[in-house]
Every structure is written in structure tokens, then in C-alpha cells.
XYZ file of C-alpha atoms in Angstrom:
315
model
C 0.922 20.785 11.292
C 1.958 19.911 7.741
C 2.752 16.420 6.501
C 4.769 14.802 3.752
C 2.352 11.897 3.457
C -1.037 10.940 4.882
C -2.543 7.506 4.370
C -6.205 6.590 4.109
C -7.341 2.993 3.933
C -8.254 -0.126 5.851
C -6.617 -0.815 9.214
C -6.273 -4.519 9.921
C -4.603 -6.683 12.503
C -2.928 -9.534 10.601
C -2.935 -13.074 11.947
C -0.123 -14.622 9.910
C 0.129 -18.407 9.868
C 3.175 -20.276 8.547
C 2.578 -23.567 6.748
C 4.704 -25.881 4.621
C 2.232 -26.016 1.718
C -1.219 -24.634 0.987
C -3.967 -27.189 1.586
C -5.524 -28.692 -1.567
C -9.274 -28.515 -2.197
C -11.035 -30.626 0.428
C -7.633 -31.235 2.018
C -6.008 -30.057 5.219
C -2.631 -29.033 6.538
C -1.176 -27.652 9.769
C 0.119 -24.332 11.055
C 3.574 -24.578 12.606
C 3.990 -20.922 13.566
C 1.583 -18.049 14.129
C 2.156 -14.333 14.602
C -0.161 -11.390 15.128
C 0.904 -8.048 13.671
C -0.485 -4.736 12.459
C -1.383 -4.355 8.794
C -3.556 -2.791 6.133
C -2.013 -1.766 2.822
C -2.058 2.009 3.331
C -0.887 1.758 6.942
C 1.993 -0.514 5.905
C 3.092 2.122 3.411
C 2.715 4.979 5.894
C 4.646 3.134 8.602
C 7.408 2.367 6.086
C 7.549 6.001 4.992
C 7.688 7.127 8.609
C 10.618 4.780 9.249
C 12.328 6.441 6.299
C 11.938 9.831 7.934
C 8.814 11.338 6.388
C 6.318 13.257 8.518
C 3.217 11.077 8.251
C -0.385 10.807 9.401
C -3.277 8.427 8.975
C -7.040 8.402 8.408
C -8.874 5.190 9.249
C -11.359 3.522 11.564
C -10.743 1.066 14.390
C -12.938 -0.524 17.026
C -12.702 0.164 20.745
C -11.170 -3.272 21.237
C -7.722 -4.812 21.910
C -6.961 -5.064 18.174
C -7.812 -1.395 17.705
C -5.565 -0.374 20.579
C -2.796 -2.581 19.165
C -3.139 -0.852 15.783
C -3.136 2.644 17.278
C -0.140 1.881 19.516
C 1.847 0.487 16.581
C 1.207 3.536 14.413
C 2.259 5.831 17.259
C 5.323 3.708 18.020
C 6.381 4.347 14.423
C 5.801 8.111 14.726
C 2.610 8.206 12.640
C 0.138 10.911 13.669
C -3.105 9.272 14.873
C -5.136 12.359 15.760
C -7.550 11.537 12.934
C -8.094 7.867 13.631
C -11.832 7.267 14.034
C -12.738 5.004 16.966
C -16.023 3.109 16.690
C -17.137 2.334 20.241
C -19.493 -0.438 19.116
C -17.681 -2.052 16.171
C -14.669 -4.332 15.788
C -11.299 -3.614 14.176
C -10.675 -5.250 10.808
C -8.685 -8.475 10.593
C -6.723 -10.410 7.982
C -6.068 -14.132 8.195
C -2.929 -14.887 6.188
C -1.205 -18.144 5.246
C 2.476 -18.159 4.222
C 4.080 -21.256 2.684
C 7.695 -22.422 2.859
C 8.608 -20.353 -0.228
C 7.207 -17.128 1.237
C 4.074 -17.138 -0.947
C 0.903 -15.937 0.749
C -2.881 -16.087 0.695
C -4.860 -13.442 2.595
C -8.491 -13.403 3.753
C -9.941 -10.073 4.893
C -12.721 -9.391 7.402
C -13.366 -5.634 6.970
C -15.586 -4.926 10.009
C -15.478 -1.163 10.845
C -13.139 -0.372 7.935
C -16.150 -0.190 5.628
C -18.043 2.206 7.929
C -16.304 5.566 7.292
C -18.755 8.351 6.479
C -18.068 11.648 4.724
C -18.793 13.620 7.892
C -15.993 11.833 9.769
C -13.211 13.187 7.501
C -11.430 16.453 8.331
C -10.741 18.223 5.022
C -8.196 20.592 6.543
C -6.103 17.629 7.694
C -5.901 16.363 4.107
C -5.109 19.793 2.681
C -2.025 19.947 4.924
C -0.161 17.087 3.244
C 1.988 16.926 0.111
C 0.679 13.482 -0.843
C -2.495 11.604 0.136
C -1.959 7.856 -0.314
C -5.088 5.743 -0.743
C -5.793 2.020 -0.842
C -8.896 -0.134 -1.099
C -11.819 -1.021 1.124
C -13.706 -4.281 0.775
C -17.209 -2.825 0.364
C -18.787 -6.067 1.542
C -22.205 -4.440 1.989
C -23.280 -2.050 -0.814
C -24.738 0.251 1.832
C -21.420 0.629 3.664
C -20.094 4.163 3.050
C -16.267 3.959 2.945
C -15.837 3.564 -0.824
C -18.336 6.305 -1.626
C -16.676 8.526 0.974
C -13.325 8.008 -0.765
C -14.711 9.077 -4.135
C -16.593 12.046 -2.688
C -13.413 13.355 -1.063
C -11.326 12.656 -4.184
C -13.737 14.702 -6.278
C -13.523 17.533 -3.778
C -9.800 17.553 -2.948
C -7.803 15.915 -5.763
C -6.991 19.303 -7.301
C -5.564 20.510 -3.979
C -3.227 17.625 -3.056
C -1.203 14.998 -4.928
C -3.043 11.654 -4.898
C -1.198 8.344 -4.924
C -3.295 5.203 -5.191
C -2.580 1.494 -4.841
C -5.943 -0.058 -5.750
C -5.106 -3.696 -5.014
C -7.046 -6.628 -6.385
C -10.158 -5.747 -4.381
C -10.708 -2.572 -6.431
C -9.416 -3.966 -9.716
C -11.977 -6.778 -9.507
C -14.787 -4.210 -9.288
C -14.425 -3.690 -13.025
C -13.088 -1.307 -15.626
C -15.627 1.481 -15.113
C -14.838 1.547 -11.396
C -11.114 1.726 -12.123
C -11.604 4.423 -14.781
C -13.377 6.549 -12.188
C -10.578 5.976 -9.683
C -7.728 6.669 -12.113
C -9.401 9.938 -13.102
C -8.411 11.392 -9.717
C -4.978 9.719 -9.411
C -1.615 11.409 -9.914
C 0.663 8.480 -8.944
C -0.735 5.026 -9.732
C 1.052 2.178 -7.930
C -0.239 -1.116 -9.332
C 1.083 -4.615 -9.947
C 1.299 -6.227 -13.375
C -1.634 -8.601 -12.915
C -3.842 -5.730 -11.733
C -2.774 -3.587 -14.695
C -3.712 -6.282 -17.201
C -7.088 -6.895 -15.550
C -7.789 -3.152 -15.429
C -7.184 -2.742 -19.150
C -8.642 -6.066 -20.242
C -5.437 -6.678 -22.206
C -2.911 -9.513 -22.075
C 0.003 -7.495 -23.472
C 2.013 -5.515 -20.933
C 3.250 -2.820 -23.325
C -0.221 -2.180 -24.692
C -1.634 -1.983 -21.175
C 1.016 0.597 -20.252
C 0.168 2.650 -23.358
C -3.482 2.684 -22.316
C -3.015 3.728 -18.665
C 0.165 5.846 -18.591
C -1.365 8.920 -20.314
C -4.112 9.035 -17.664
C -1.801 9.634 -14.678
C 1.282 11.728 -13.949
C 3.374 8.733 -12.851
C 2.655 5.063 -13.534
C 4.462 2.508 -11.381
C 3.976 -1.182 -12.189
C 5.300 -3.696 -9.671
C 6.310 -6.880 -11.515
C 7.367 -9.205 -8.658
C 10.649 -10.982 -9.465
C 10.855 -9.063 -12.771
C 11.312 -5.831 -10.821
C 9.243 -2.756 -11.629
C 8.445 -0.410 -14.486
C 8.039 3.354 -14.059
C 6.793 5.851 -16.629
C 6.211 9.608 -16.650
C 5.457 11.022 -20.098
C 8.436 10.044 -22.297
C 10.604 9.077 -19.317
C 10.515 5.357 -18.479
C 12.642 2.865 -16.554
C 12.828 -0.845 -15.898
C 14.101 -1.317 -12.337
C 15.699 -4.549 -11.144
C 15.414 -6.307 -7.788
C 17.737 -6.765 -4.830
C 18.357 -10.409 -3.949
C 17.709 -11.259 -0.280
C 16.818 -14.282 1.837
C 13.015 -14.036 1.572
C 11.017 -15.123 4.622
C 7.627 -13.492 4.030
C 6.424 -11.417 1.064
C 3.442 -9.949 2.964
C 3.428 -6.189 2.422
C 6.352 -6.121 -0.035
C 4.336 -4.041 -2.500
C 3.389 -1.637 0.285
C 7.047 -1.333 1.277
C 7.895 -0.554 -2.349
C 5.283 2.210 -2.224
C 6.879 3.595 0.941
C 10.323 3.709 -0.647
C 9.019 5.268 -3.852
C 6.919 7.965 -2.157
C 9.772 8.751 0.218
C 12.180 9.216 -2.680
C 9.787 11.294 -4.797
C 9.048 13.530 -1.814
C 12.764 14.023 -1.193
C 13.429 15.057 -4.791
C 15.167 11.949 -6.139
C 14.864 11.250 -9.856
C 12.296 8.794 -11.133
C 14.922 6.108 -11.710
C 16.527 6.686 -8.298
C 13.110 6.500 -6.663
C 12.529 3.108 -8.270
C 15.880 1.762 -7.075
C 15.270 2.958 -3.510
C 11.770 1.450 -3.608
C 13.117 -1.870 -4.870
C 15.644 -1.997 -2.039
C 13.049 -1.232 0.651
C 10.679 -3.844 -0.794
C 13.395 -6.500 -0.743
C 14.370 -5.730 2.832
C 10.745 -5.944 3.945
C 10.604 -9.644 3.028
C 13.425 -10.723 5.367
C 11.177 -11.115 8.452
C 7.619 -12.268 9.096
C 5.143 -9.392 9.007
C 4.439 -6.495 6.689
C 6.565 -3.751 8.268
C 8.876 -5.317 10.841
C 11.818 -5.609 8.445
C 11.487 -2.203 6.784
C 14.681 -0.367 7.756
C 14.826 3.060 9.343
C 16.533 5.877 7.485
C 19.371 5.817 10.049
C 20.190 2.206 9.173
C 20.653 2.624 5.420
C 22.947 4.541 3.095
C 20.969 5.882 0.134
C 24.096 6.608 -1.919
C 25.266 3.002 -1.502
C 21.843 1.727 -2.506
C 21.804 3.857 -5.659
C 25.288 2.685 -6.628
C 24.852 -0.917 -5.549
C 25.977 -3.754 -7.800
C 23.594 -6.117 -5.982
C 20.561 -5.045 -8.015
C 19.547 -7.725 -10.526
C 18.106 -6.573 -13.831
């Protein structure tokens, strides 16, 4: 079987807690609503891409526990191939404890568990070779002896010339330092990063200078800029993409949803600018319900031509 997109990253069950305001230092507050849902940055993107009609698969590790079964069932419900999920019979599935305030802002705390335990021998190379794009995200690497991060780099070195690599490093990888990020970017074709992460990666405080430093190192640079929209650059081609205004409930996974929209559009042959507009729309829609993927629309429920010609985008 061939795939449009395969994801590889942490698989977490998210426990999302709604609060009015974040507690101050040494203070306390209360949770007025709680919801459990499936998450993990790469899986959010893959589920979103699957909803948009791409043929998708996933590489990751779960425990033989209720959370692991919940994660597997949710991927399969969204038509993601799970034949290469790794089930650890003795470990526990990763979890994220998230707090969302009244304005939709969030704070996330990750417990990696078996996510950090993926060894080189557990990865099927042929599976990866049969996809157009391999989309990667970060692992925590809580214990230096845990293999997942090294496994990622070993496979990138081996396979990056054979498949297009998209990477959303997230703050976990960016905070590992510039030499770590340089090594990662070396193998990346499509870099999907937010503005704060870009500035930290380069050690610069000027956005344009940071773009000039990173853009030549990858085929496509995508910088997600929150309410300022996004910036996309490929060689001399560059675009500032606006946002779609919606009633935001929860921003959890909005960047992952953007990735899903962008990778969908690139795979389907849309222009760089069109891909950014589609991605911006999908990201906005993803914030209209609690949870990372619940509000991502299916391809049958949207009209791409209307999105591309919409007057609702705010620049």
C-alpha cells in the first residue's frame, strides 16, 4: 500500500481542563469542565489530513492499556492506518495534562511514558518508503538513555533522500539548542515552525533576519505567527497569509491542524499561496470546539474554491 502522508511522533491521550484563569504562583483555581481526548502533535496532523481525504498512516508506540486502545481506536475511526503502531505490553501510553482559560489560551504538561521507548529495530523501513511525505514531531527525551530521539535521527539519515520530510519540531526540540536544531533541519524538506520557535532556533530577535538564516536550508519554510497569520517561503517565492476569524473555544492543536491543511494542499498540487490559505482555514476551524481534532472538518464538508476566494480572511 502507498500513502500520501505518514506521521511519526508521540501518541498522547489529552486530559483537557477548562478554567477561568491560570492559577498564580502559590495560588489555586478550579476546573469547571474536563474532557479526555486523543492527541500528540503528529497524530493530530495525520488525523486532520485523513479527514481532508489523504491516505495516511502512523508510526508510534502505545501501552497495552485503556488509553492505548482509545488512541488506536480513534486513529482507526479517522481512517488512519495503524498496522505499524508499536504496542508495549508492559508500559503506559503517554499523557498530556492541559489547562485552557476563558480566552482559549492553553498550558500543556507532557508525561511521555512509552513514547520515548522506540528503538531502531521497531521501525519498518519499507513502510516509510511507501509514502510521499513523512511528517515528524518531537519526543520529550526525558531520560538520555531513551532511544526515540536517536531512532528518529538514525532513520532520517538513512531515508531522507528517499522520501520528503516535513518536520514540526515544537518547543521541546527547539529548547534542546541550536546544534540540535541544525542537525534536524539538515534532513528537513518542509519546516513547519512557529515564530517564537524560529527566533529561539536562530538566536535572533528579528523575524526577517531569522527567515533569511533558515529559509535557504529547507525547500519550504512555513512560519506560524498566531493571530498575525503565517509566512511561507520557497526560494524567491514568499507569502504572508492572513487568518480566518472564528469563535475560538480552544486553541489546542491549531498549529497541527494548520500542518494538516498545508500538507494536504501541497500533496494535491495547490500553489504555495493556496496551500497557506487552506491551512489557515483548517487551523481556524479546529479552534471552534474543545480538543485538538474534533473540529477539523472533513473534505466533504468544505468547498476549497470558496475558501480560496473567501473575503473572510483577515490580513
